[in-house]
């Protein structure tokens, strides 16, 4: 079984991006992200409506890092500390060397390749630092932009699960994409 340890926290860099630890000072941006109906359209969670709800989301992220249960980074453009998105590893299964990747970005940054760039470096962290064998992403089948980003990063469709999640009185489908370490290309 893998030993998961996020300490010390490791910032990640790409040509354009700095992925850093989410901070309490990011609460306004977290609220902007989690309170935006466009950003949350395919995420079956309630919209954040208050700074307190955004702060609770920050605390959940921070607690998971502290307990080595999950890790998230603030996506920022180099030269600007502003959080424009969040990306990380969730549902870590050390016994199976598998985890899930999740990400979201503010709509004004869509279509610029930022999410694709962030995923690549977070996959590298997952395969090299965490020693994962496979990493999955669970998306809404209607989320075509997310599907394209995953495919650009080498993910393949594993499954389309019908009506496996009940949210707000409606059963929702899920599509699982994954990538194996041996198929990851830097």
PDB file of C-alpha atoms in Angstrom, residues 24-184:
ATOM      1  CA  UNK A  24      -7.651  31.501   3.457  1.00  0.00           C
ATOM      2  CA  UNK A  25      -6.969  34.793   1.670  1.00  0.00           C
ATOM      3  CA  UNK A  26      -8.394  33.155  -1.507  1.00  0.00           C
ATOM      4  CA  UNK A  27     -11.903  33.074  -0.041  1.00  0.00           C
ATOM      5  CA  UNK A  28     -13.292  35.787  -2.379  1.00  0.00           C
ATOM      6  CA  UNK A  29     -12.024  33.882  -5.428  1.00  0.00           C
ATOM      7  CA  UNK A  30     -13.332  30.571  -4.024  1.00  0.00           C
ATOM      8  CA  UNK A  31     -16.734  32.222  -3.661  1.00  0.00           C
ATOM      9  CA  UNK A  32     -16.474  33.545  -7.229  1.00  0.00           C
ATOM     10  CA  UNK A  33     -15.622  30.032  -8.462  1.00  0.00           C
ATOM     11  CA  UNK A  34     -18.016  27.945  -6.344  1.00  0.00           C
ATOM     12  CA  UNK A  35     -20.818  30.511  -6.557  1.00  0.00           C
ATOM     13  CA  UNK A  36     -20.772  30.794 -10.348  1.00  0.00           C
ATOM     14  CA  UNK A  37     -23.640  28.862 -12.009  1.00  0.00           C
ATOM     15  CA  UNK A  38     -21.596  28.484 -15.216  1.00  0.00           C
ATOM     16  CA  UNK A  39     -18.595  27.025 -13.382  1.00  0.00           C
ATOM     17  CA  UNK A  40     -20.789  24.754 -11.249  1.00  0.00           C
ATOM     18  CA  UNK A  41     -23.101  23.685 -14.099  1.00  0.00           C
ATOM     19  CA  UNK A  42     -21.707  20.128 -14.228  1.00  0.00           C
ATOM     20  CA  UNK A  43     -20.753  19.778 -10.573  1.00  0.00           C
ATOM     21  CA  UNK A  44     -23.573  18.315  -8.479  1.00  0.00           C
ATOM     22  CA  UNK A  45     -22.976  20.484  -5.423  1.00  0.00           C
ATOM     23  CA  UNK A  46     -24.867  23.510  -4.127  1.00  0.00           C
ATOM     24  CA  UNK A  47     -23.632  26.935  -5.157  1.00  0.00           C
ATOM     25  CA  UNK A  48     -21.647  28.776  -2.521  1.00  0.00           C
ATOM     26  CA  UNK A  49     -23.646  31.872  -1.602  1.00  0.00           C
ATOM     27  CA  UNK A  50     -21.653  33.419   1.237  1.00  0.00           C
ATOM     28  CA  UNK A  51     -18.074  34.041   2.296  1.00  0.00           C
ATOM     29  CA  UNK A  52     -18.716  31.627   5.166  1.00  0.00           C
ATOM     30  CA  UNK A  53     -19.558  28.831   2.700  1.00  0.00           C
ATOM     31  CA  UNK A  54     -16.436  29.626   0.677  1.00  0.00           C
ATOM     32  CA  UNK A  55     -14.397  29.614   3.891  1.00  0.00           C
ATOM     33  CA  UNK A  56     -15.860  26.201   4.777  1.00  0.00           C
ATOM     34  CA  UNK A  57     -14.782  24.945   1.338  1.00  0.00           C
ATOM     35  CA  UNK A  58     -11.266  26.279   1.938  1.00  0.00           C
ATOM     36  CA  UNK A  59     -11.184  24.590   5.350  1.00  0.00           C
ATOM     37  CA  UNK A  60     -12.257  21.266   3.817  1.00  0.00           C
ATOM     38  CA  UNK A  61      -9.425  21.530   1.246  1.00  0.00           C
ATOM     39  CA  UNK A  62      -6.896  22.456   3.930  1.00  0.00           C
ATOM     40  CA  UNK A  63      -8.024  19.709   6.334  1.00  0.00           C
ATOM     41  CA  UNK A  64      -7.661  17.048   3.632  1.00  0.00           C
ATOM     42  CA  UNK A  65      -4.092  18.192   2.927  1.00  0.00           C
ATOM     43  CA  UNK A  66      -3.254  18.165   6.635  1.00  0.00           C
ATOM     44  CA  UNK A  67      -4.670  14.623   7.039  1.00  0.00           C
ATOM     45  CA  UNK A  68      -3.085  13.378   3.766  1.00  0.00           C
ATOM     46  CA  UNK A  69      -6.520  12.462   2.353  1.00  0.00           C
ATOM     47  CA  UNK A  70      -6.484  14.759  -0.692  1.00  0.00           C
ATOM     48  CA  UNK A  71      -4.561  17.632  -2.199  1.00  0.00           C
ATOM     49  CA  UNK A  72      -5.650  20.731  -4.095  1.00  0.00           C
ATOM     50  CA  UNK A  73      -3.758  23.570  -5.657  1.00  0.00           C
ATOM     51  CA  UNK A  74      -4.830  27.095  -6.518  1.00  0.00           C
ATOM     52  CA  UNK A  75      -4.288  27.628 -10.239  1.00  0.00           C
ATOM     53  CA  UNK A  76      -2.632  31.015 -10.731  1.00  0.00           C
ATOM     54  CA  UNK A  77      -0.975  32.739 -13.665  1.00  0.00           C
ATOM     55  CA  UNK A  78       2.713  33.370 -13.030  1.00  0.00           C
ATOM     56  CA  UNK A  79       3.175  36.904 -11.788  1.00  0.00           C
ATOM     57  CA  UNK A  80      -0.321  37.112 -10.290  1.00  0.00           C
ATOM     58  CA  UNK A  81      -1.375  35.614  -6.949  1.00  0.00           C
ATOM     59  CA  UNK A  82      -5.091  35.556  -7.936  1.00  0.00           C
ATOM     60  CA  UNK A  83      -6.701  32.116  -7.751  1.00  0.00           C
ATOM     61  CA  UNK A  84      -8.369  31.463 -11.125  1.00  0.00           C
ATOM     62  CA  UNK A  85      -9.117  27.797 -10.580  1.00  0.00           C
ATOM     63  CA  UNK A  86      -8.629  24.808  -8.322  1.00  0.00           C
ATOM     64  CA  UNK A  87      -7.207  21.403  -9.240  1.00  0.00           C
ATOM     65  CA  UNK A  88      -6.319  18.377  -7.200  1.00  0.00           C
ATOM     66  CA  UNK A  89      -6.358  14.690  -6.353  1.00  0.00           C
ATOM     67  CA  UNK A  90      -9.395  13.274  -4.534  1.00  0.00           C
ATOM     68  CA  UNK A  91     -10.680   9.894  -3.411  1.00  0.00           C
ATOM     69  CA  UNK A  92      -7.194   8.541  -3.043  1.00  0.00           C
ATOM     70  CA  UNK A  93      -7.097   4.746  -2.823  1.00  0.00           C
ATOM     71  CA  UNK A  94      -3.573   3.936  -1.567  1.00  0.00           C
ATOM     72  CA  UNK A  95      -4.358   0.210  -1.615  1.00  0.00           C
ATOM     73  CA  UNK A  96      -5.143   0.372  -5.361  1.00  0.00           C
ATOM     74  CA  UNK A  97      -2.584   3.037  -6.319  1.00  0.00           C
ATOM     75  CA  UNK A  98      -5.495   4.983  -7.831  1.00  0.00           C
ATOM     76  CA  UNK A  99      -7.025   8.400  -7.286  1.00  0.00           C
ATOM     77  CA  UNK A 100      -9.368  10.862  -8.920  1.00  0.00           C
ATOM     78  CA  UNK A 101      -8.442  14.218 -10.400  1.00  0.00           C
ATOM     79  CA  UNK A 102     -10.824  17.161 -10.258  1.00  0.00           C
ATOM     80  CA  UNK A 103     -10.561  20.710 -11.527  1.00  0.00           C
ATOM     81  CA  UNK A 104     -12.513  23.885 -12.137  1.00  0.00           C
ATOM     82  CA  UNK A 105     -11.596  27.229 -13.619  1.00  0.00           C
ATOM     83  CA  UNK A 106     -13.337  30.579 -13.890  1.00  0.00           C
ATOM     84  CA  UNK A 107     -15.203  30.888 -17.226  1.00  0.00           C
ATOM     85  CA  UNK A 108     -13.201  33.907 -18.394  1.00  0.00           C
ATOM     86  CA  UNK A 109     -10.115  31.633 -18.531  1.00  0.00           C
ATOM     87  CA  UNK A 110     -11.764  28.877 -20.597  1.00  0.00           C
ATOM     88  CA  UNK A 111     -10.357  28.110 -24.027  1.00  0.00           C
ATOM     89  CA  UNK A 112      -6.810  29.246 -23.219  1.00  0.00           C
ATOM     90  CA  UNK A 113      -5.285  25.828 -22.524  1.00  0.00           C
ATOM     91  CA  UNK A 114      -4.842  26.620 -18.838  1.00  0.00           C
ATOM     92  CA  UNK A 115      -6.730  23.573 -17.549  1.00  0.00           C
ATOM     93  CA  UNK A 116      -4.898  21.268 -19.983  1.00  0.00           C
ATOM     94  CA  UNK A 117      -1.563  22.678 -18.793  1.00  0.00           C
ATOM     95  CA  UNK A 118      -2.520  22.339 -15.121  1.00  0.00           C
ATOM     96  CA  UNK A 119      -3.743  18.760 -15.553  1.00  0.00           C
ATOM     97  CA  UNK A 120      -0.445  17.720 -17.135  1.00  0.00           C
ATOM     98  CA  UNK A 121       1.652  18.869 -14.161  1.00  0.00           C
ATOM     99  CA  UNK A 122      -0.856  17.475 -11.622  1.00  0.00           C
ATOM    100  CA  UNK A 123      -0.752  14.097 -13.416  1.00  0.00           C
ATOM    101  CA  UNK A 124       3.038  14.185 -13.244  1.00  0.00           C
ATOM    102  CA  UNK A 125       2.797  14.801  -9.485  1.00  0.00           C
ATOM    103  CA  UNK A 126       0.297  11.944  -9.135  1.00  0.00           C
ATOM    104  CA  UNK A 127       2.407   9.441 -11.049  1.00  0.00           C
ATOM    105  CA  UNK A 128       5.875  10.511  -9.889  1.00  0.00           C
ATOM    106  CA  UNK A 129       5.431  11.893  -6.355  1.00  0.00           C
ATOM    107  CA  UNK A 130       2.412   9.865  -5.229  1.00  0.00           C
ATOM    108  CA  UNK A 131       3.352   6.776  -7.270  1.00  0.00           C
ATOM    109  CA  UNK A 132      -0.182   6.245  -8.568  1.00  0.00           C
ATOM    110  CA  UNK A 133      -0.786   3.504 -11.135  1.00  0.00           C
ATOM    111  CA  UNK A 134      -3.938   5.098 -12.524  1.00  0.00           C
ATOM    112  CA  UNK A 135      -5.784   8.387 -12.217  1.00  0.00           C
ATOM    113  CA  UNK A 136      -9.441   8.812 -13.062  1.00  0.00           C
ATOM    114  CA  UNK A 137     -11.775  11.720 -13.696  1.00  0.00           C
ATOM    115  CA  UNK A 138     -15.534  11.496 -13.205  1.00  0.00           C
ATOM    116  CA  UNK A 139     -17.479  13.951 -15.344  1.00  0.00           C
ATOM    117  CA  UNK A 140     -21.009  14.760 -16.417  1.00  0.00           C
ATOM    118  CA  UNK A 141     -21.550  13.279 -19.891  1.00  0.00           C
ATOM    119  CA  UNK A 142     -22.796  16.699 -21.083  1.00  0.00           C
ATOM    120  CA  UNK A 143     -19.521  18.390 -20.123  1.00  0.00           C
ATOM    121  CA  UNK A 144     -17.897  18.255 -23.564  1.00  0.00           C
ATOM    122  CA  UNK A 145     -15.186  20.809 -22.692  1.00  0.00           C
ATOM    123  CA  UNK A 146     -13.971  18.666 -19.788  1.00  0.00           C
ATOM    124  CA  UNK A 147     -14.094  15.575 -21.981  1.00  0.00           C
ATOM    125  CA  UNK A 148     -11.860  17.279 -24.597  1.00  0.00           C
ATOM    126  CA  UNK A 149      -9.369  18.431 -21.950  1.00  0.00           C
ATOM    127  CA  UNK A 150      -9.107  14.897 -20.578  1.00  0.00           C
ATOM    128  CA  UNK A 151      -8.630  13.396 -24.043  1.00  0.00           C
ATOM    129  CA  UNK A 152      -5.880  15.968 -24.796  1.00  0.00           C
ATOM    130  CA  UNK A 153      -4.101  14.683 -21.680  1.00  0.00           C
ATOM    131  CA  UNK A 154      -4.290  11.020 -22.732  1.00  0.00           C
ATOM    132  CA  UNK A 155      -7.316   9.916 -20.703  1.00  0.00           C
ATOM    133  CA  UNK A 156      -9.533   7.210 -22.186  1.00  0.00           C
ATOM    134  CA  UNK A 157     -13.192   6.579 -21.489  1.00  0.00           C
ATOM    135  CA  UNK A 158     -13.664   3.675 -19.084  1.00  0.00           C
ATOM    136  CA  UNK A 159     -17.372   3.752 -18.389  1.00  0.00           C
ATOM    137  CA  UNK A 160     -20.670   5.570 -18.723  1.00  0.00           C
ATOM    138  CA  UNK A 161     -22.644   4.840 -15.580  1.00  0.00           C
ATOM    139  CA  UNK A 162     -26.368   5.463 -15.856  1.00  0.00           C
ATOM    140  CA  UNK A 163     -28.227   7.360 -13.131  1.00  0.00           C
ATOM    141  CA  UNK A 164     -25.737   6.555 -10.374  1.00  0.00           C
ATOM    142  CA  UNK A 165     -26.066   9.825  -8.436  1.00  0.00           C
ATOM    143  CA  UNK A 166     -29.189  11.344  -6.959  1.00  0.00           C
ATOM    144  CA  UNK A 167     -28.894  15.127  -6.764  1.00  0.00           C
ATOM    145  CA  UNK A 168     -31.758  17.528  -6.090  1.00  0.00           C
ATOM    146  CA  UNK A 169     -34.341  14.844  -6.827  1.00  0.00           C
ATOM    147  CA  UNK A 170     -32.848  13.847 -10.188  1.00  0.00           C
ATOM    148  CA  UNK A 171     -30.701  10.840 -11.089  1.00  0.00           C
ATOM    149  CA  UNK A 172     -27.547  11.831 -12.962  1.00  0.00           C
ATOM    150  CA  UNK A 173     -25.225   9.835 -15.210  1.00  0.00           C
ATOM    151  CA  UNK A 174     -21.451   9.860 -14.806  1.00  0.00           C
ATOM    152  CA  UNK A 175     -18.653   9.161 -17.260  1.00  0.00           C
ATOM    153  CA  UNK A 176     -15.333   7.847 -15.982  1.00  0.00           C
ATOM    154  CA  UNK A 177     -12.132   8.636 -17.843  1.00  0.00           C
ATOM    155  CA  UNK A 178      -8.754   7.330 -16.727  1.00  0.00           C
ATOM    156  CA  UNK A 179      -5.091   7.242 -17.592  1.00  0.00           C
ATOM    157  CA  UNK A 180      -2.490   4.651 -16.617  1.00  0.00           C
ATOM    158  CA  UNK A 181       0.989   5.683 -15.559  1.00  0.00           C
ATOM    159  CA  UNK A 182       2.513   3.813 -18.532  1.00  0.00           C
ATOM    160  CA  UNK A 183       0.393   5.885 -20.951  1.00  0.00           C
ATOM    161  CA  UNK A 184       1.250   9.263 -19.422  1.00  0.00           C
TER     162      UNK A 184
END
